[in-house]
């Protein structure tokens, strides 16, 4: 069983930066980790994913060049560094864990955190 807890969300001004953390418990040694976000009434949107040891990384076009995903396997933490934030980045951000092969599709992930709210003011 895997449990994920996001933290680091909050209110930030446009153009600012924020780093989200996802602390994982349970066995995630062979899991891909991903970040998604969801605004009210909208579908969950893929943000970024990284393989078990960070060998492969993918980003959504909307955040590429601004966001960076990384992981510290020793601490069992996945990070999402968000720079140059825009009001359109406002959403609940979720981290997720999935088996090898999980990528951009939310349905491919088995475990989800409860989310952390990120609000970007103009």
JSON list of N, CA and C in Angstrom, two decimals, residues 12-15 37-40 42 45 47 61-63 66-67 82 84-93 117-122:
[
{"chain": "A", "resi": 12, "resn": "UNK", "atom": "N", "xyz": [0.44, 32.57, -3.97]},
{"chain": "A", "resi": 12, "resn": "UNK", "atom": "CA", "xyz": [1.66, 33.15, -4.51]},
{"chain": "A", "resi": 12, "resn": "UNK", "atom": "C", "xyz": [1.28, 34.14, -5.61]},
{"chain": "A", "resi": 13, "resn": "UNK", "atom": "N", "xyz": [2.05, 35.17, -5.75]},
{"chain": "A", "resi": 13, "resn": "UNK", "atom": "CA", "xyz": [1.78, 36.16, -6.78]},
{"chain": "A", "resi": 13, "resn": "UNK", "atom": "C", "xyz": [2.28, 35.69, -8.13]},
{"chain": "A", "resi": 14, "resn": "UNK", "atom": "N", "xyz": [1.63, 36.17, -9.17]},
{"chain": "A", "resi": 14, "resn": "UNK", "atom": "CA", "xyz": [2.06, 35.85, -10.52]},
{"chain": "A", "resi": 14, "resn": "UNK", "atom": "C", "xyz": [3.53, 36.21, -10.71]},
{"chain": "A", "resi": 15, "resn": "UNK", "atom": "N", "xyz": [4.24, 35.33, -11.36]},
{"chain": "A", "resi": 15, "resn": "UNK", "atom": "CA", "xyz": [5.66, 35.52, -11.56]},
{"chain": "A", "resi": 15, "resn": "UNK", "atom": "C", "xyz": [6.52, 34.93, -10.47]},
{"chain": "A", "resi": 37, "resn": "UNK", "atom": "N", "xyz": [-2.83, 18.31, -11.91]},
{"chain": "A", "resi": 37, "resn": "UNK", "atom": "CA", "xyz": [-3.58, 19.40, -11.28]},
{"chain": "A", "resi": 37, "resn": "UNK", "atom": "C", "xyz": [-5.00, 19.39, -11.81]},
{"chain": "A", "resi": 38, "resn": "UNK", "atom": "N", "xyz": [-5.88, 19.97, -11.02]},
{"chain": "A", "resi": 38, "resn": "UNK", "atom": "CA", "xyz": [-7.28, 19.99, -11.38]},
{"chain": "A", "resi": 38, "resn": "UNK", "atom": "C", "xyz": [-7.94, 21.25, -10.84]},
{"chain": "A", "resi": 39, "resn": "UNK", "atom": "N", "xyz": [-8.56, 21.97, -11.74]},
{"chain": "A", "resi": 39, "resn": "UNK", "atom": "CA", "xyz": [-9.37, 23.12, -11.37]},
{"chain": "A", "resi": 39, "resn": "UNK", "atom": "C", "xyz": [-10.82, 22.68, -11.22]},
{"chain": "A", "resi": 40, "resn": "UNK", "atom": "N", "xyz": [-11.62, 23.39, -10.44]},
{"chain": "A", "resi": 40, "resn": "UNK", "atom": "CA", "xyz": [-13.02, 22.99, -10.25]},
{"chain": "A", "resi": 40, "resn": "UNK", "atom": "C", "xyz": [-13.76, 22.82, -11.56]},
{"chain": "A", "resi": 42, "resn": "UNK", "atom": "N", "xyz": [-13.18, 20.85, -13.96]},
{"chain": "A", "resi": 42, "resn": "UNK", "atom": "CA", "xyz": [-12.36, 20.47, -15.09]},
{"chain": "A", "resi": 42, "resn": "UNK", "atom": "C", "xyz": [-11.70, 19.12, -14.86]},
{"chain": "A", "resi": 45, "resn": "UNK", "atom": "N", "xyz": [-5.45, 17.31, -15.07]},
{"chain": "A", "resi": 45, "resn": "UNK", "atom": "CA", "xyz": [-4.49, 17.63, -16.11]},
{"chain": "A", "resi": 45, "resn": "UNK", "atom": "C", "xyz": [-3.10, 17.13, -15.74]},
{"chain": "A", "resi": 47, "resn": "UNK", "atom": "N", "xyz": [0.78, 17.11, -15.52]},
{"chain": "A", "resi": 47, "resn": "UNK", "atom": "CA", "xyz": [1.80, 18.15, -15.38]},
{"chain": "A", "resi": 47, "resn": "UNK", "atom": "C", "xyz": [3.19, 17.60, -15.68]},
{"chain": "A", "resi": 61, "resn": "UNK", "atom": "N", "xyz": [3.15, 20.56, -22.10]},
{"chain": "A", "resi": 61, "resn": "UNK", "atom": "CA", "xyz": [3.61, 21.73, -22.82]},
{"chain": "A", "resi": 61, "resn": "UNK", "atom": "C", "xyz": [3.31, 23.02, -22.05]},
{"chain": "A", "resi": 62, "resn": "UNK", "atom": "N", "xyz": [2.24, 23.02, -21.31]},
{"chain": "A", "resi": 62, "resn": "UNK", "atom": "CA", "xyz": [1.83, 24.22, -20.60]},
{"chain": "A", "resi": 62, "resn": "UNK", "atom": "C", "xyz": [2.78, 24.63, -19.49]},
{"chain": "A", "resi": 63, "resn": "UNK", "atom": "N", "xyz": [3.60, 23.69, -19.02]},
{"chain": "A", "resi": 63, "resn": "UNK", "atom": "CA", "xyz": [4.50, 23.99, -17.91]},
{"chain": "A", "resi": 63, "resn": "UNK", "atom": "C", "xyz": [5.96, 23.78, -18.26]},
{"chain": "A", "resi": 66, "resn": "UNK", "atom": "N", "xyz": [9.07, 25.90, -17.15]},
{"chain": "A", "resi": 66, "resn": "UNK", "atom": "CA", "xyz": [8.74, 26.61, -15.92]},
{"chain": "A", "resi": 66, "resn": "UNK", "atom": "C", "xyz": [8.75, 25.70, -14.70]},
{"chain": "A", "resi": 67, "resn": "UNK", "atom": "N", "xyz": [8.29, 24.48, -14.88]},
{"chain": "A", "resi": 67, "resn": "UNK", "atom": "CA", "xyz": [8.20, 23.53, -13.78]},
{"chain": "A", "resi": 67, "resn": "UNK", "atom": "C", "xyz": [9.27, 22.46, -13.91]},
{"chain": "A", "resi": 82, "resn": "UNK", "atom": "N", "xyz": [7.99, 25.04, -9.16]},
{"chain": "A", "resi": 82, "resn": "UNK", "atom": "CA", "xyz": [7.17, 25.83, -10.07]},
{"chain": "A", "resi": 82, "resn": "UNK", "atom": "C", "xyz": [7.69, 27.25, -10.09]},
{"chain": "A", "resi": 84, "resn": "UNK", "atom": "N", "xyz": [7.86, 31.09, -12.43]},
{"chain": "A", "resi": 84, "resn": "UNK", "atom": "CA", "xyz": [7.11, 31.95, -13.35]},
{"chain": "A", "resi": 84, "resn": "UNK", "atom": "C", "xyz": [5.63, 31.60, -13.34]},
{"chain": "A", "resi": 85, "resn": "UNK", "atom": "N", "xyz": [5.07, 31.52, -12.17]},
{"chain": "A", "resi": 85, "resn": "UNK", "atom": "CA", "xyz": [3.69, 31.11, -12.03]},
{"chain": "A", "resi": 85, "resn": "UNK", "atom": "C", "xyz": [2.73, 32.12, -12.63]},
{"chain": "A", "resi": 86, "resn": "UNK", "atom": "N", "xyz": [1.66, 31.58, -13.19]},
{"chain": "A", "resi": 86, "resn": "UNK", "atom": "CA", "xyz": [0.62, 32.37, -13.82]},
{"chain": "A", "resi": 86, "resn": "UNK", "atom": "C", "xyz": [-0.71, 32.10, -13.13]},
{"chain": "A", "resi": 87, "resn": "UNK", "atom": "N", "xyz": [-1.64, 33.04, -13.20]},
{"chain": "A", "resi": 87, "resn": "UNK", "atom": "CA", "xyz": [-2.96, 32.78, -12.62]},
{"chain": "A", "resi": 87, "resn": "UNK", "atom": "C", "xyz": [-3.61, 31.51, -13.13]},
{"chain": "A", "resi": 88, "resn": "UNK", "atom": "N", "xyz": [-3.36, 31.14, -14.37]},
{"chain": "A", "resi": 88, "resn": "UNK", "atom": "CA", "xyz": [-3.93, 29.93, -14.94]},
{"chain": "A", "resi": 88, "resn": "UNK", "atom": "C", "xyz": [-3.35, 28.66, -14.32]},
{"chain": "A", "resi": 89, "resn": "UNK", "atom": "N", "xyz": [-2.30, 28.79, -13.54]},
{"chain": "A", "resi": 89, "resn": "UNK", "atom": "CA", "xyz": [-1.75, 27.65, -12.83]},
{"chain": "A", "resi": 89, "resn": "UNK", "atom": "C", "xyz": [-2.54, 27.33, -11.56]},
{"chain": "A", "resi": 90, "resn": "UNK", "atom": "N", "xyz": [-3.47, 28.18, -11.21]},
{"chain": "A", "resi": 90, "resn": "UNK", "atom": "CA", "xyz": [-4.27, 27.97, -10.01]},
{"chain": "A", "resi": 90, "resn": "UNK", "atom": "C", "xyz": [-5.06, 26.66, -10.13]},
{"chain": "A", "resi": 91, "resn": "UNK", "atom": "N", "xyz": [-4.87, 25.79, -9.16]},
{"chain": "A", "resi": 91, "resn": "UNK", "atom": "CA", "xyz": [-5.52, 24.49, -9.18]},
{"chain": "A", "resi": 91, "resn": "UNK", "atom": "C", "xyz": [-5.14, 23.75, -7.91]},
{"chain": "A", "resi": 92, "resn": "UNK", "atom": "N", "xyz": [-5.79, 22.62, -7.72]},
{"chain": "A", "resi": 92, "resn": "UNK", "atom": "CA", "xyz": [-5.34, 21.67, -6.72]},
{"chain": "A", "resi": 92, "resn": "UNK", "atom": "C", "xyz": [-4.33, 20.76, -7.38]},
{"chain": "A", "resi": 93, "resn": "UNK", "atom": "N", "xyz": [-3.19, 20.64, -6.77]},
{"chain": "A", "resi": 93, "resn": "UNK", "atom": "CA", "xyz": [-2.12, 19.83, -7.33]},
{"chain": "A", "resi": 93, "resn": "UNK", "atom": "C", "xyz": [-2.03, 18.51, -6.59]},
{"chain": "A", "resi": 117, "resn": "UNK", "atom": "N", "xyz": [-3.64, 22.96, -2.52]},
{"chain": "A", "resi": 117, "resn": "UNK", "atom": "CA", "xyz": [-4.14, 24.08, -3.30]},
{"chain": "A", "resi": 117, "resn": "UNK", "atom": "C", "xyz": [-3.03, 25.07, -3.60]},
{"chain": "A", "resi": 118, "resn": "UNK", "atom": "N", "xyz": [-2.92, 25.43, -4.86]},
{"chain": "A", "resi": 118, "resn": "UNK", "atom": "CA", "xyz": [-2.02, 26.48, -5.29]},
{"chain": "A", "resi": 118, "resn": "UNK", "atom": "C", "xyz": [-2.86, 27.57, -5.93]},
{"chain": "A", "resi": 119, "resn": "UNK", "atom": "N", "xyz": [-2.77, 28.76, -5.39]},
{"chain": "A", "resi": 119, "resn": "UNK", "atom": "CA", "xyz": [-3.51, 29.90, -5.91]},
{"chain": "A", "resi": 119, "resn": "UNK", "atom": "C", "xyz": [-2.52, 30.98, -6.32]},
{"chain": "A", "resi": 120, "resn": "UNK", "atom": "N", "xyz": [-2.61, 31.37, -7.57]},
{"chain": "A", "resi": 120, "resn": "UNK", "atom": "CA", "xyz": [-1.71, 32.38, -8.12]},
{"chain": "A", "resi": 120, "resn": "UNK", "atom": "C", "xyz": [-2.52, 33.64, -8.38]},
{"chain": "A", "resi": 121, "resn": "UNK", "atom": "N", "xyz": [-2.17, 34.70, -7.72]},
{"chain": "A", "resi": 121, "resn": "UNK", "atom": "CA", "xyz": [-2.87, 35.96, -7.87]},
{"chain": "A", "resi": 121, "resn": "UNK", "atom": "C", "xyz": [-2.17, 36.83, -8.89]},
{"chain": "A", "resi": 122, "resn": "UNK", "atom": "N", "xyz": [-2.95, 37.63, -9.59]},
{"chain": "A", "resi": 122, "resn": "UNK", "atom": "CA", "xyz": [-2.40, 38.52, -10.60]},
{"chain": "A", "resi": 122, "resn": "UNK", "atom": "C", "xyz": [-1.92, 39.81, -9.98]}
]
